[in-house]
Amino acid sequence: MVYSKTIACMFTMLLLAPAIMATDPDPLQDFCVADLDDNAVRVNGYPCVPQLEAGDDFLFSSKLARGGNTSTPNGSAVTRLDVTEFPGENTQGISMNRVDFAPGGTNPPHIHPRATEIGLVVKGELLVGIIGSNESGNRLYSRVVRAGENFLIPRGLMHFQFNTGDTVVTMFVSFNSQNPGIVFVPLTLFGSDPPIPTPVLTKALRVDTGVVELLKSRFAGGSFQAS
Ligand SMILES: *[C@@H]1O[C@H](CO)[C@@H](O)[C@H](O)[C@H]1NC(C)=O
Ligand SMILES: *[C@@H]1O[C@H](CO)[C@@H](O)[C@H](O)[C@H]1NC(C)=O
Ligand SMILES: *[C@@H]1O[C@H](CO)[C@@H](O)[C@H](O)[C@H]1NC(C)=O
């Protein structure tokens, strides 16, 4: 009897619990074109430009029509179309990026803390790797994705892309967040500000001080340094 009461009680709590949000919150108006003014007060996202002053440019963008210069240390160029680049996305729970890769170029292991990602390769062949959490036994899921094919990155999982071919790769990705966020794994480990104490990293990575210092020197100043 006590047992069934406990179950009934748990069931009621579940029913009363607020809805679980798997994406950004729903908008409360048709449009809320972001006012990117730094001094504006933010609650969750950006305040809105008055609708009558917003025009109609906020519904269109040509920023992803061209890729960036891939002559970078990573051999890739990310062209962002998040809310700061496309203010009409504010409150809509959606955004995109374009990434171009030179042969051998990579988008280093990283995590989007606030979004699931779906990608489409439109040119070339791209190795896409997704590393499951401990729950999957840290499994590496990977495949070469070709033009016209898609891939999916579950929210919060570490992933990377690498151009294994000898031609340029172009991919477009969409996120279910206006601001997916990014945690670059190499940069957060070795280029944080201030740095993670070296003894933490020697113990965690099972290497000696010299190895950690070398890696830190590559990411000094918060960005990747060419060797
Ligand atoms: C791309 O970047 C490299 C290195 O910064 C530079 O030498 C090159 O001129 C750039 N190419 C274009 C098309 O802007
Ligand atoms: C290259 O990768 C590093 C992380 O390994 C990252 O910090 C940096 O922003 C990337 N550079 C570009 C231009 O994407
Ligand atoms: C990680 O997974 C292994 C194998 O399933 C399990 O034994 C271990 O307890 C897990 N560790 C954590 C911290 O969840």
PDB file of C-alpha atoms and ligand atoms in Angstrom:
ATOM      1  CA  MET A   1       0.000   0.000   0.000  1.00  0.00           C
ATOM      2  CA  VAL A   2       2.789   2.397   1.020  1.00  0.00           C
ATOM      3  CA  TYR A   3       4.590   1.360  -2.153  1.00  0.00           C
ATOM      4  CA  SER A   4       1.679   2.254  -4.493  1.00  0.00           C
ATOM      5  CA  LYS A   5       1.270   5.610  -2.701  1.00  0.00           C
ATOM      6  CA  THR A   6       4.932   6.365  -3.399  1.00  0.00           C
ATOM      7  CA  ILE A   7       4.431   5.534  -7.060  1.00  0.00           C
ATOM      8  CA  ALA A   8       1.290   7.710  -7.261  1.00  0.00           C
ATOM      9  CA  CYS A   9       3.198  10.539  -5.603  1.00  0.00           C
ATOM     10  CA  MET A  10       6.104  10.260  -8.049  1.00  0.00           C
ATOM     11  CA  PHE A  11       3.679  10.192 -10.974  1.00  0.00           C
ATOM     12  CA  THR A  12       2.005  13.405  -9.754  1.00  0.00           C
ATOM     13  CA  MET A  13       5.392  15.096  -9.384  1.00  0.00           C
ATOM     14  CA  LEU A  14       6.241  14.134 -12.951  1.00  0.00           C
ATOM     15  CA  LEU A  15       2.954  15.590 -14.228  1.00  0.00           C
ATOM     16  CA  LEU A  16       3.506  18.840 -12.349  1.00  0.00           C
ATOM     17  CA  ALA A  17       7.154  19.180 -13.362  1.00  0.00           C
ATOM     18  CA  PRO A  18       7.809  21.995 -15.837  1.00  0.00           C
ATOM     19  CA  ALA A  19       8.230  20.873 -19.458  1.00  0.00           C
ATOM     20  CA  ILE A  20      11.795  19.818 -20.234  1.00  0.00           C
ATOM     21  CA  MET A  21      13.345  22.243 -22.731  1.00  0.00           C
ATOM     22  CA  ALA A  22      15.503  20.449 -25.278  1.00  0.00           C
ATOM     23  CA  THR A  23      16.100  23.617 -27.322  1.00  0.00           C
ATOM     24  CA  ASP A  24      15.983  27.361 -26.745  1.00  0.00           C
ATOM     25  CA  PRO A  25      12.725  28.604 -25.145  1.00  0.00           C
ATOM     26  CA  ASP A  26       9.755  29.256 -27.455  1.00  0.00           C
ATOM     27  CA  PRO A  27       9.264  32.834 -28.691  1.00  0.00           C
ATOM     28  CA  LEU A  28       6.414  34.891 -27.253  1.00  0.00           C
ATOM     29  CA  GLN A  29       6.059  37.052 -30.405  1.00  0.00           C
ATOM     30  CA  ASP A  30       6.491  36.610 -34.196  1.00  0.00           C
ATOM     31  CA  PHE A  31       9.765  38.497 -34.396  1.00  0.00           C
ATOM     32  CA  CYS A  32      12.252  39.796 -31.893  1.00  0.00           C
ATOM     33  CA  VAL A  33      15.084  41.105 -34.030  1.00  0.00           C
ATOM     34  CA  ALA A  34      18.098  41.262 -31.732  1.00  0.00           C
ATOM     35  CA  ASP A  35      19.220  44.643 -30.526  1.00  0.00           C
ATOM     36  CA  LEU A  36      22.939  43.805 -30.330  1.00  0.00           C
ATOM     37  CA  ASP A  37      23.689  47.020 -28.420  1.00  0.00           C
ATOM     38  CA  ASP A  38      26.146  46.051 -25.691  1.00  0.00           C
ATOM     39  CA  ASN A  39      24.490  48.276 -23.114  1.00  0.00           C
ATOM     40  CA  ALA A  40      21.047  46.720 -23.513  1.00  0.00           C
ATOM     41  CA  VAL A  41      19.767  44.661 -20.582  1.00  0.00           C
ATOM     42  CA  ARG A  42      19.620  40.926 -21.478  1.00  0.00           C
ATOM     43  CA  VAL A  43      17.450  38.296 -19.881  1.00  0.00           C
ATOM     44  CA  ASN A  44      17.759  35.189 -22.057  1.00  0.00           C
ATOM     45  CA  GLY A  45      18.878  36.245 -25.499  1.00  0.00           C
ATOM     46  CA  TYR A  46      18.753  39.840 -26.716  1.00  0.00           C
ATOM     47  CA  PRO A  47      16.068  42.518 -26.342  1.00  0.00           C
ATOM     48  CA  CYS A  48      14.027  43.263 -29.500  1.00  0.00           C
ATOM     49  CA  VAL A  49      14.366  46.119 -31.926  1.00  0.00           C
ATOM     50  CA  PRO A  50      10.851  47.673 -32.177  1.00  0.00           C
ATOM     51  CA  GLN A  51       9.116  45.644 -34.911  1.00  0.00           C
ATOM     52  CA  LEU A  52       8.178  48.650 -37.051  1.00  0.00           C
ATOM     53  CA  GLU A  53      11.823  49.743 -37.097  1.00  0.00           C
ATOM     54  CA  ALA A  54      13.170  46.285 -37.969  1.00  0.00           C
ATOM     55  CA  GLY A  55      12.547  46.478 -41.755  1.00  0.00           C
ATOM     56  CA  ASP A  56      12.716  43.116 -43.538  1.00  0.00           C
ATOM     57  CA  ASP A  57      16.472  42.568 -43.906  1.00  0.00           C
ATOM     58  CA  PHE A  58      16.432  40.505 -40.722  1.00  0.00           C
ATOM     59  CA  LEU A  59      14.754  37.636 -42.619  1.00  0.00           C
ATOM     60  CA  PHE A  60      17.490  37.328 -45.256  1.00  0.00           C
ATOM     61  CA  SER A  61      21.251  36.863 -45.185  1.00  0.00           C
ATOM     62  CA  SER A  62      23.954  36.200 -47.758  1.00  0.00           C
ATOM     63  CA  LYS A  63      26.740  35.736 -45.202  1.00  0.00           C
ATOM     64  CA  LEU A  64      27.119  32.002 -45.916  1.00  0.00           C
ATOM     65  CA  ALA A  65      27.268  32.480 -49.705  1.00  0.00           C
ATOM     66  CA  ARG A  66      31.062  32.587 -49.546  1.00  0.00           C
ATOM     67  CA  GLY A  67      33.472  30.564 -47.426  1.00  0.00           C
ATOM     68  CA  GLY A  68      36.361  31.997 -45.419  1.00  0.00           C
ATOM     69  CA  ASN A  69      40.083  31.699 -46.082  1.00  0.00           C
ATOM     70  CA  THR A  70      41.208  28.171 -45.126  1.00  0.00           C
ATOM     71  CA  SER A  71      44.915  29.146 -44.869  1.00  0.00           C
ATOM     72  CA  THR A  72      44.738  28.960 -41.065  1.00  0.00           C
ATOM     73  CA  PRO A  73      46.611  26.739 -38.579  1.00  0.00           C
ATOM     74  CA  ASN A  74      43.574  24.392 -38.560  1.00  0.00           C
ATOM     75  CA  GLY A  75      43.286  24.390 -42.355  1.00  0.00           C
ATOM     76  CA  SER A  76      39.626  25.345 -42.022  1.00  0.00           C
ATOM     77  CA  ALA A  77      37.467  28.453 -41.853  1.00  0.00           C
ATOM     78  CA  VAL A  78      34.237  28.752 -39.882  1.00  0.00           C
ATOM     79  CA  THR A  79      31.721  31.302 -41.162  1.00  0.00           C
ATOM     80  CA  ARG A  80      29.168  31.839 -38.415  1.00  0.00           C
ATOM     81  CA  LEU A  81      25.518  32.689 -38.794  1.00  0.00           C
ATOM     82  CA  ASP A  82      24.476  32.735 -35.156  1.00  0.00           C
ATOM     83  CA  VAL A  83      22.344  35.461 -33.615  1.00  0.00           C
ATOM     84  CA  THR A  84      25.224  37.943 -33.521  1.00  0.00           C
ATOM     85  CA  GLU A  85      25.557  37.627 -37.329  1.00  0.00           C
ATOM     86  CA  PHE A  86      21.849  37.266 -38.128  1.00  0.00           C
ATOM     87  CA  PRO A  87      19.854  39.165 -35.475  1.00  0.00           C
ATOM     88  CA  GLY A  88      16.494  37.889 -36.811  1.00  0.00           C
ATOM     89  CA  GLU A  89      17.333  34.511 -35.215  1.00  0.00           C
ATOM     90  CA  ASN A  90      16.869  36.006 -31.756  1.00  0.00           C
ATOM     91  CA  THR A  91      14.301  33.887 -29.811  1.00  0.00           C
ATOM     92  CA  GLN A  92      13.776  31.516 -32.799  1.00  0.00           C
ATOM     93  CA  GLY A  93      15.944  28.684 -31.419  1.00  0.00           C
ATOM     94  CA  ILE A  94      17.899  28.193 -34.635  1.00  0.00           C
ATOM     95  CA  SER A  95      21.177  29.112 -36.337  1.00  0.00           C
ATOM     96  CA  MET A  96      23.699  27.921 -38.952  1.00  0.00           C
ATOM     97  CA  ASN A  97      27.409  27.833 -39.774  1.00  0.00           C
ATOM     98  CA  ARG A  98      29.396  27.162 -42.893  1.00  0.00           C
ATOM     99  CA  VAL A  99      32.804  25.497 -42.649  1.00  0.00           C
ATOM    100  CA  ASP A 100      35.306  25.184 -45.494  1.00  0.00           C
ATOM    101  CA  PHE A 101      38.274  22.795 -45.266  1.00  0.00           C
ATOM    102  CA  ALA A 102      41.498  22.721 -47.242  1.00  0.00           C
ATOM    103  CA  PRO A 103      42.825  19.184 -47.926  1.00  0.00           C
ATOM    104  CA  GLY A 104      44.105  17.915 -44.556  1.00  0.00           C
ATOM    105  CA  GLY A 105      42.205  20.681 -42.749  1.00  0.00           C
ATOM    106  CA  THR A 106      40.330  20.026 -39.519  1.00  0.00           C
ATOM    107  CA  ASN A 107      37.702  21.454 -37.234  1.00  0.00           C
ATOM    108  CA  PRO A 108      39.398  20.357 -33.989  1.00  0.00           C
ATOM    109  CA  PRO A 109      37.554  18.311 -31.319  1.00  0.00           C
ATOM    110  CA  HIS A 110      34.877  20.559 -29.813  1.00  0.00           C
ATOM    111  CA  ILE A 111      31.518  20.585 -28.036  1.00  0.00           C
ATOM    112  CA  HIS A 112      28.391  22.732 -28.419  1.00  0.00           C
ATOM    113  CA  PRO A 113      26.977  23.040 -24.900  1.00  0.00           C
ATOM    114  CA  ARG A 114      23.543  24.330 -25.968  1.00  0.00           C
ATOM    115  CA  ALA A 115      22.626  22.639 -29.252  1.00  0.00           C
ATOM    116  CA  THR A 116      22.156  19.521 -31.292  1.00  0.00           C
ATOM    117  CA  GLU A 117      23.718  19.938 -34.738  1.00  0.00           C
ATOM    118  CA  ILE A 118      22.723  18.576 -38.137  1.00  0.00           C
ATOM    119  CA  GLY A 119      25.179  18.907 -41.004  1.00  0.00           C
ATOM    120  CA  LEU A 120      25.169  18.615 -44.799  1.00  0.00           C
ATOM    121  CA  VAL A 121      28.338  18.165 -46.826  1.00  0.00           C
ATOM    122  CA  VAL A 122      27.847  19.958 -50.149  1.00  0.00           C
ATOM    123  CA  LYS A 123      31.316  19.524 -51.648  1.00  0.00           C
ATOM    124  CA  GLY A 124      34.093  16.951 -51.157  1.00  0.00           C
ATOM    125  CA  GLU A 125      34.499  14.154 -48.626  1.00  0.00           C
ATOM    126  CA  LEU A 126      34.730  14.740 -44.887  1.00  0.00           C
ATOM    127  CA  LEU A 127      35.640  12.417 -42.020  1.00  0.00           C
ATOM    128  CA  VAL A 128      33.170  13.164 -39.212  1.00  0.00           C
ATOM    129  CA  GLY A 129      33.874  11.732 -35.759  1.00  0.00           C
ATOM    130  CA  ILE A 130      31.582  11.803 -32.716  1.00  0.00           C
ATOM    131  CA  ILE A 131      32.776  10.473 -29.371  1.00  0.00           C
ATOM    132  CA  GLY A 132      30.105   9.020 -27.118  1.00  0.00           C
ATOM    133  CA  SER A 133      30.122   9.694 -23.377  1.00  0.00           C
ATOM    134  CA  ASN A 134      31.252   7.144 -20.806  1.00  0.00           C
ATOM    135  CA  GLU A 135      27.786   5.591 -21.169  1.00  0.00           C
ATOM    136  CA  SER A 136      28.752   4.363 -24.681  1.00  0.00           C
ATOM    137  CA  GLY A 137      32.163   3.161 -23.487  1.00  0.00           C
ATOM    138  CA  ASN A 138      33.678   6.327 -25.044  1.00  0.00           C
ATOM    139  CA  ARG A 139      32.945   4.921 -28.455  1.00  0.00           C
ATOM    140  CA  LEU A 140      34.162   6.774 -31.545  1.00  0.00           C
ATOM    141  CA  TYR A 141      31.402   6.907 -34.156  1.00  0.00           C
ATOM    142  CA  SER A 142      32.919   7.984 -37.460  1.00  0.00           C
ATOM    143  CA  ARG A 143      32.302   7.909 -41.146  1.00  0.00           C
ATOM    144  CA  VAL A 144      33.416   9.622 -44.329  1.00  0.00           C
ATOM    145  CA  VAL A 145      30.457  11.839 -45.307  1.00  0.00           C
ATOM    146  CA  ARG A 146      30.200  12.689 -48.997  1.00  0.00           C
ATOM    147  CA  ALA A 147      28.539  15.536 -50.894  1.00  0.00           C
ATOM    148  CA  GLY A 148      24.760  15.364 -50.446  1.00  0.00           C
ATOM    149  CA  GLU A 149      25.010  13.351 -47.216  1.00  0.00           C
ATOM    150  CA  ASN A 150      24.129  14.369 -43.665  1.00  0.00           C
ATOM    151  CA  PHE A 151      25.455  13.816 -40.168  1.00  0.00           C
ATOM    152  CA  LEU A 152      24.013  14.446 -36.714  1.00  0.00           C
ATOM    153  CA  ILE A 153      25.843  15.562 -33.565  1.00  0.00           C
ATOM    154  CA  PRO A 154      23.865  14.974 -30.358  1.00  0.00           C
ATOM    155  CA  ARG A 155      23.930  17.937 -28.014  1.00  0.00           C
ATOM    156  CA  GLY A 156      26.990  18.150 -25.776  1.00  0.00           C
ATOM    157  CA  LEU A 157      29.008  15.341 -27.410  1.00  0.00           C
ATOM    158  CA  MET A 158      32.582  15.953 -28.508  1.00  0.00           C
ATOM    159  CA  HIS A 159      33.111  15.812 -32.277  1.00  0.00           C
ATOM    160  CA  PHE A 160      35.529  16.757 -35.062  1.00  0.00           C
ATOM    161  CA  GLN A 161      35.756  16.932 -38.832  1.00  0.00           C
ATOM    162  CA  PHE A 162      38.771  16.243 -41.040  1.00  0.00           C
ATOM    163  CA  ASN A 163      39.192  16.611 -44.775  1.00  0.00           C
ATOM    164  CA  THR A 164      40.670  13.282 -45.863  1.00  0.00           C
ATOM    165  CA  GLY A 165      40.335  14.036 -49.570  1.00  0.00           C
ATOM    166  CA  ASP A 166      42.513  16.068 -51.917  1.00  0.00           C
ATOM    167  CA  THR A 167      39.874  18.665 -52.776  1.00  0.00           C
ATOM    168  CA  VAL A 168      38.259  21.457 -50.780  1.00  0.00           C
ATOM    169  CA  VAL A 169      35.288  20.476 -48.583  1.00  0.00           C
ATOM    170  CA  THR A 170      32.298  22.713 -47.863  1.00  0.00           C
ATOM    171  CA  MET A 171      29.698  21.841 -45.251  1.00  0.00           C
ATOM    172  CA  PHE A 172      26.717  23.650 -43.750  1.00  0.00           C
ATOM    173  CA  VAL A 173      25.448  22.895 -40.258  1.00  0.00           C
ATOM    174  CA  SER A 174      22.282  23.915 -38.418  1.00  0.00           C
ATOM    175  CA  PHE A 175      21.754  24.178 -34.661  1.00  0.00           C
ATOM    176  CA  ASN A 176      18.617  24.170 -32.536  1.00  0.00           C
ATOM    177  CA  SER A 177      19.899  27.226 -30.694  1.00  0.00           C
ATOM    178  CA  GLN A 178      20.474  30.823 -31.716  1.00  0.00           C
ATOM    179  CA  ASN A 179      23.727  30.633 -29.729  1.00  0.00           C
ATOM    180  CA  PRO A 180      25.030  27.032 -29.638  1.00  0.00           C
ATOM    181  CA  GLY A 181      28.309  27.969 -27.917  1.00  0.00           C
ATOM    182  CA  ILE A 182      31.606  26.190 -28.469  1.00  0.00           C
ATOM    183  CA  VAL A 183      34.157  24.481 -26.240  1.00  0.00           C
ATOM    184  CA  PHE A 184      37.357  23.737 -28.189  1.00  0.00           C
ATOM    185  CA  VAL A 185      38.882  20.811 -26.310  1.00  0.00           C
ATOM    186  CA  PRO A 186      42.581  21.556 -27.020  1.00  0.00           C
ATOM    187  CA  LEU A 187      42.111  25.257 -26.293  1.00  0.00           C
ATOM    188  CA  THR A 188      40.172  24.798 -23.050  1.00  0.00           C
ATOM    189  CA  LEU A 189      42.722  22.282 -21.742  1.00  0.00           C
ATOM    190  CA  PHE A 190      45.916  24.104 -22.741  1.00  0.00           C
ATOM    191  CA  GLY A 191      44.962  27.716 -23.469  1.00  0.00           C
ATOM    192  CA  SER A 192      42.554  28.643 -20.672  1.00  0.00           C
ATOM    193  CA  ASP A 193      42.934  32.042 -19.020  1.00  0.00           C
ATOM    194  CA  PRO A 194      44.326  31.767 -16.413  1.00  0.00           C
ATOM    195  CA  PRO A 195      45.954  28.397 -17.252  1.00  0.00           C
ATOM    196  CA  ILE A 196      44.918  25.127 -15.589  1.00  0.00           C
ATOM    197  CA  PRO A 197      47.723  24.328 -13.063  1.00  0.00           C
ATOM    198  CA  THR A 198      50.280  22.023 -14.701  1.00  0.00           C
ATOM    199  CA  PRO A 199      50.108  19.341 -11.914  1.00  0.00           C
ATOM    200  CA  VAL A 200      46.385  18.926 -12.675  1.00  0.00           C
ATOM    201  CA  LEU A 201      47.190  18.194 -16.329  1.00  0.00           C
ATOM    202  CA  THR A 202      50.254  15.970 -15.715  1.00  0.00           C
ATOM    203  CA  LYS A 203      48.134  13.795 -13.408  1.00  0.00           C
ATOM    204  CA  ALA A 204      45.050  13.813 -15.670  1.00  0.00           C
ATOM    205  CA  LEU A 205      46.978  13.100 -18.871  1.00  0.00           C
ATOM    206  CA  ARG A 206      49.595  10.751 -17.315  1.00  0.00           C
ATOM    207  CA  VAL A 207      52.545  12.604 -18.862  1.00  0.00           C
ATOM    208  CA  ASP A 208      55.385  14.652 -17.379  1.00  0.00           C
ATOM    209  CA  THR A 209      55.654  18.402 -16.919  1.00  0.00           C
ATOM    210  CA  GLY A 210      57.620  18.962 -20.142  1.00  0.00           C
ATOM    211  CA  VAL A 211      54.812  17.570 -22.291  1.00  0.00           C
ATOM    212  CA  VAL A 212      52.184  19.753 -20.607  1.00  0.00           C
ATOM    213  CA  GLU A 213      54.382  22.871 -20.875  1.00  0.00           C
ATOM    214  CA  LEU A 214      54.968  22.188 -24.581  1.00  0.00           C
ATOM    215  CA  LEU A 215      51.228  21.844 -25.226  1.00  0.00           C
ATOM    216  CA  LYS A 216      50.471  24.979 -23.205  1.00  0.00           C
ATOM    217  CA  SER A 217      53.036  26.951 -25.232  1.00  0.00           C
ATOM    218  CA  ARG A 218      51.161  26.006 -28.427  1.00  0.00           C
ATOM    219  CA  PHE A 219      47.954  27.577 -27.127  1.00  0.00           C
ATOM    220  CA  ALA A 220      49.430  30.502 -25.182  1.00  0.00           C
ATOM    221  CA  GLY A 221      47.390  33.655 -25.476  1.00  0.00           C
ATOM    222  CA  GLY A 222      44.151  31.797 -26.059  1.00  0.00           C
ATOM    223  CA  SER A 223      44.607  30.836 -29.694  1.00  0.00           C
ATOM    224  CA  PHE A 224      46.336  28.112 -31.631  1.00  0.00           C
ATOM    225  CA  GLN A 225      49.988  28.947 -32.369  1.00  0.00           C
ATOM    226  CA  ALA A 226      51.490  27.518 -35.544  1.00  0.00           C
ATOM    227  CA  SER A 227      54.432  25.287 -34.701  1.00  0.00           C
TER     228      SER A 227
HETATM  229  C1  LIG B   1      44.441  33.619 -47.172  1.00  0.00           C
HETATM  230  O1  LIG B   1      45.267  33.773 -46.018  1.00  0.00           O
HETATM  231  C2  LIG B   1      46.655  33.649 -46.314  1.00  0.00           C
HETATM  232  C3  LIG B   1      47.397  33.634 -44.982  1.00  0.00           C
HETATM  233  O2  LIG B   1      46.958  34.651 -44.136  1.00  0.00           O
HETATM  234  C4  LIG B   1      47.068  34.774 -47.247  1.00  0.00           C
HETATM  235  O3  LIG B   1      48.448  34.671 -47.541  1.00  0.00           O
HETATM  236  C5  LIG B   1      46.227  34.713 -48.534  1.00  0.00           C
HETATM  237  O4  LIG B   1      46.532  35.827 -49.355  1.00  0.00           O
HETATM  238  C6  LIG B   1      44.752  34.696 -48.196  1.00  0.00           C
HETATM  239  N1  LIG B   1      44.017  34.440 -49.428  1.00  0.00           N
HETATM  240  C7  LIG B   1      42.976  35.185 -49.804  1.00  0.00           C
HETATM  241  C8  LIG B   1      42.304  34.774 -51.072  1.00  0.00           C
HETATM  242  O5  LIG B   1      42.591  36.144 -49.154  1.00  0.00           O
HETATM  243  C1  LIG B   2      41.603  26.282 -34.575  1.00  0.00           C
HETATM  244  O1  LIG B   2      41.444  25.373 -33.521  1.00  0.00           O
HETATM  245  C2  LIG B   2      41.659  25.885 -32.229  1.00  0.00           C
HETATM  246  C3  LIG B   2      41.461  24.772 -31.214  1.00  0.00           C
HETATM  247  O2  LIG B   2      42.298  23.696 -31.463  1.00  0.00           O
HETATM  248  C4  LIG B   2      40.705  27.007 -31.952  1.00  0.00           C
HETATM  249  O3  LIG B   2      41.039  27.595 -30.735  1.00  0.00           O
HETATM  250  C5  LIG B   2      40.792  28.057 -33.040  1.00  0.00           C
HETATM  251  O4  LIG B   2      39.779  29.008 -32.831  1.00  0.00           O
HETATM  252  C6  LIG B   2      40.640  27.432 -34.401  1.00  0.00           C
HETATM  253  N1  LIG B   2      40.895  28.460 -35.389  1.00  0.00           N
HETATM  254  C7  LIG B   2      40.032  28.749 -36.345  1.00  0.00           C
HETATM  255  C8  LIG B   2      40.464  29.840 -37.261  1.00  0.00           C
HETATM  256  O5  LIG B   2      38.980  28.169 -36.484  1.00  0.00           O
HETATM  257  C1  LIG B   3      31.944   4.528 -16.968  1.00  0.00           C
HETATM  258  O1  LIG B   3      31.558   3.357 -17.615  1.00  0.00           O
HETATM  259  C2  LIG B   3      32.100   2.166 -17.048  1.00  0.00           C
HETATM  260  C3  LIG B   3      31.711   1.003 -17.957  1.00  0.00           C
HETATM  261  O2  LIG B   3      30.323   0.992 -18.174  1.00  0.00           O
HETATM  262  C4  LIG B   3      31.583   2.010 -15.625  1.00  0.00           C
HETATM  263  O3  LIG B   3      32.155   0.870 -15.031  1.00  0.00           O
HETATM  264  C5  LIG B   3      32.002   3.244 -14.817  1.00  0.00           C
HETATM  265  O4  LIG B   3      31.443   3.187 -13.533  1.00  0.00           O
HETATM  266  C6  LIG B   3      31.526   4.512 -15.515  1.00  0.00           C
HETATM  267  N1  LIG B   3      32.102   5.653 -14.814  1.00  0.00           N
HETATM  268  C7  LIG B   3      31.388   6.719 -14.472  1.00  0.00           C
HETATM  269  C8  LIG B   3      32.134   7.800 -13.760  1.00  0.00           C
HETATM  270  O5  LIG B   3      30.189   6.800 -14.702  1.00  0.00           O
END
